Amino acid sequence: MTEAVPGGGAEFARVRLRTTIRKYRASAMLTQKEVAGELGWSVSKLLRLEQGASPITPSGIRALMSLYGVTDPAVIESQVEMAKQARGPMIYEAISSEIATREYQELMGLETGAKVIYKYEPAVIPGLFQTEDYASNLSQALKLSPEQIEGQVELRMLRQANVLESTPRPELNFILEEAALCRKIGTNEVMLEQLDHLLERAKESDISLSMLPLAAGAHPRMGTAFTILQFDDDDLPDTLYREGANIETISIDKPDEVQYYRELFAELHKRAGDFPSFSDQLVDIRRQRFSRTEQEVD
């Protein structure tokens, strides 16, 4: 398994480059067909580069900058260095698709360098806060093979190290549905350890946890978890990741869609604020649902 990394790598460089080269082409008022013709490229090649589907070479980025009229040596060299970084290994590229989907791997790669991560989770404890026993029992409940269970748990612990132990690390702003905190995964002991872990995380200044009780009522995205990554970089647009029973998507260049979910998150956060604090509600859940012995529960 890959070792923990201190921040963003090739993932950020690829997203930043695809955004930058489209921005410079728009400033030069050139079409993709005109650029391809000038450089002797196919339109499909330029399209792949602008979509981030193919990494661009340093010589390729120099050719584009020259064509787009960029003459500042510092700007050109920064883009060349970015192109070199973009051709490096992805943080999680060695992970099997049986352990994590392509969309999930891209999310994990990008989140290591986000400035703020917003997340709404309706069903289970978010992966960044799962204990090892909780993660293992959750994977078992999903009827995964022993190899998949081991791989997923190991990946989850690595992901936590990459994000939570990085300096600086992202600010985390999470909303959890009541059901995610009440759903029993494993034994009472597993749940008590998990809830205690959440209570400790909730004390950290750069982590904001809110609970949305069932009493808060219905809302447009019940059942669909979503994550918004916000970056401290003008060339890295906000990224939206959605996951549900029949959906898993990652959207990087859809500002209207991202804005819709930002507004939804703000609305859910406002609703959650009408109830007692996260820690107070979690203490009640812990006491009422999981503090009894297994024999008493049975």
Coordinates of C-alpha atoms in Angstrom, one line a residue, residues 126-238:
P126 CA -17.8 9.2 7.1
G127 CA -14.7 7.3 6.2
L128 CA -12.4 10.1 7.4
F129 CA -13.7 9.5 11.0
Q130 CA -14.2 5.7 11.0
T131 CA -12.3 3.6 13.5
E132 CA -10.6 0.5 12.2
D133 CA -13.1 -1.8 13.8
Y134 CA -16.1 0.2 12.5
A135 CA -14.6 0.2 9.0
S136 CA -14.0 -3.6 9.1
N137 CA -17.5 -4.4 10.4
L138 CA -19.0 -2.1 7.8
S139 CA -17.1 -3.8 5.0
Q140 CA -18.2 -7.2 6.3
A141 CA -21.9 -6.1 6.3
L142 CA -21.5 -5.2 2.7
K143 CA -20.6 -8.8 2.0
L144 CA -17.2 -8.1 0.6
S145 CA -14.5 -10.7 0.3
P146 CA -11.8 -11.0 3.0
E147 CA -9.3 -9.5 0.6
Q148 CA -11.6 -6.6 -0.2
I149 CA -12.3 -6.0 3.5
E150 CA -8.6 -5.9 4.3
G151 CA -7.9 -3.6 1.4
Q152 CA -10.7 -1.2 2.2
V153 CA -9.8 -0.9 5.8
E154 CA -6.1 -0.3 5.0
L155 CA -7.1 2.3 2.4
R156 CA -9.4 4.0 4.8
M157 CA -6.6 4.3 7.4
L158 CA -4.2 5.6 4.8
R159 CA -6.7 8.1 3.6
Q160 CA -7.2 9.4 7.2
A161 CA -3.4 9.8 7.6
N162 CA -3.1 11.7 4.3
V163 CA -5.8 14.1 5.2
L164 CA -5.9 14.4 9.0
E165 CA -2.2 14.3 9.6
S166 CA -1.2 16.7 6.9
T167 CA 0.2 20.2 7.7
P168 CA -1.7 22.3 7.0
R169 CA -4.7 20.1 6.8
P170 CA -8.1 20.9 5.3
E171 CA -10.9 22.5 7.4
L172 CA -13.6 19.9 7.7
N173 CA -17.3 20.9 7.9
F174 CA -19.5 17.8 8.1
I175 CA -23.2 17.2 8.5
L176 CA -24.3 13.7 9.6
E177 CA -27.9 12.5 9.6
E178 CA -29.1 11.0 12.9
A179 CA -29.5 7.6 11.2
A180 CA -25.7 7.6 10.4
L181 CA -25.0 7.9 14.1
C182 CA -27.6 5.5 15.3
R183 CA -27.1 2.7 12.8
K184 CA -25.4 -0.2 14.6
I185 CA -22.3 -1.4 12.8
G186 CA -20.7 -4.3 14.7
T187 CA -21.1 -4.7 18.5
N188 CA -22.0 -2.1 21.1
E189 CA -18.3 -1.9 22.0
V190 CA -17.5 -1.1 18.4
M191 CA -20.1 1.6 18.3
L192 CA -19.0 3.1 21.7
E193 CA -15.4 3.3 20.5
Q194 CA -16.6 4.9 17.3
L195 CA -18.8 7.5 18.9
D196 CA -16.1 8.3 21.5
H197 CA -13.7 8.9 18.6
L198 CA -16.2 11.3 17.0
L199 CA -16.6 13.1 20.3
E200 CA -12.8 13.7 20.5
R201 CA -12.7 14.8 16.8
A202 CA -15.5 17.3 17.5
K203 CA -13.2 19.1 20.0
E204 CA -10.7 20.0 17.3
S205 CA -10.9 23.7 16.2
D206 CA -10.7 23.0 12.4
I207 CA -13.4 20.3 12.5
S208 CA -17.1 21.2 12.6
L209 CA -19.5 18.4 13.0
S210 CA -23.3 18.8 13.0
M211 CA -26.1 16.3 13.4
L212 CA -29.3 16.6 11.3
P213 CA -32.1 14.9 13.4
L214 CA -34.9 13.0 11.9
A215 CA -37.1 15.8 13.4
A216 CA -35.6 18.2 10.9
G217 CA -37.9 16.7 8.2
A218 CA -37.5 16.0 4.5
H219 CA -35.1 17.7 2.2
P220 CA -34.1 17.4 -1.6
R221 CA -31.1 15.1 -1.2
M222 CA -32.1 12.5 1.3
G223 CA -30.2 9.3 0.8
T224 CA -27.4 10.9 -1.4
A225 CA -24.1 11.7 0.3
F226 CA -22.2 14.6 -1.2
T227 CA -18.8 16.2 -0.7
I228 CA -17.6 19.6 -1.9
L229 CA -13.9 20.4 -2.0
Q230 CA -12.8 24.0 -1.9
F231 CA -9.2 24.9 -2.9
D232 CA -7.0 27.9 -2.0
D233 CA -6.1 28.3 -5.7
D234 CA -7.8 30.3 -8.4
D235 CA -6.9 27.6 -10.9
L236 CA -8.5 24.8 -9.0
P237 CA -12.3 25.0 -9.2
D238 CA -14.5 23.6 -6.5

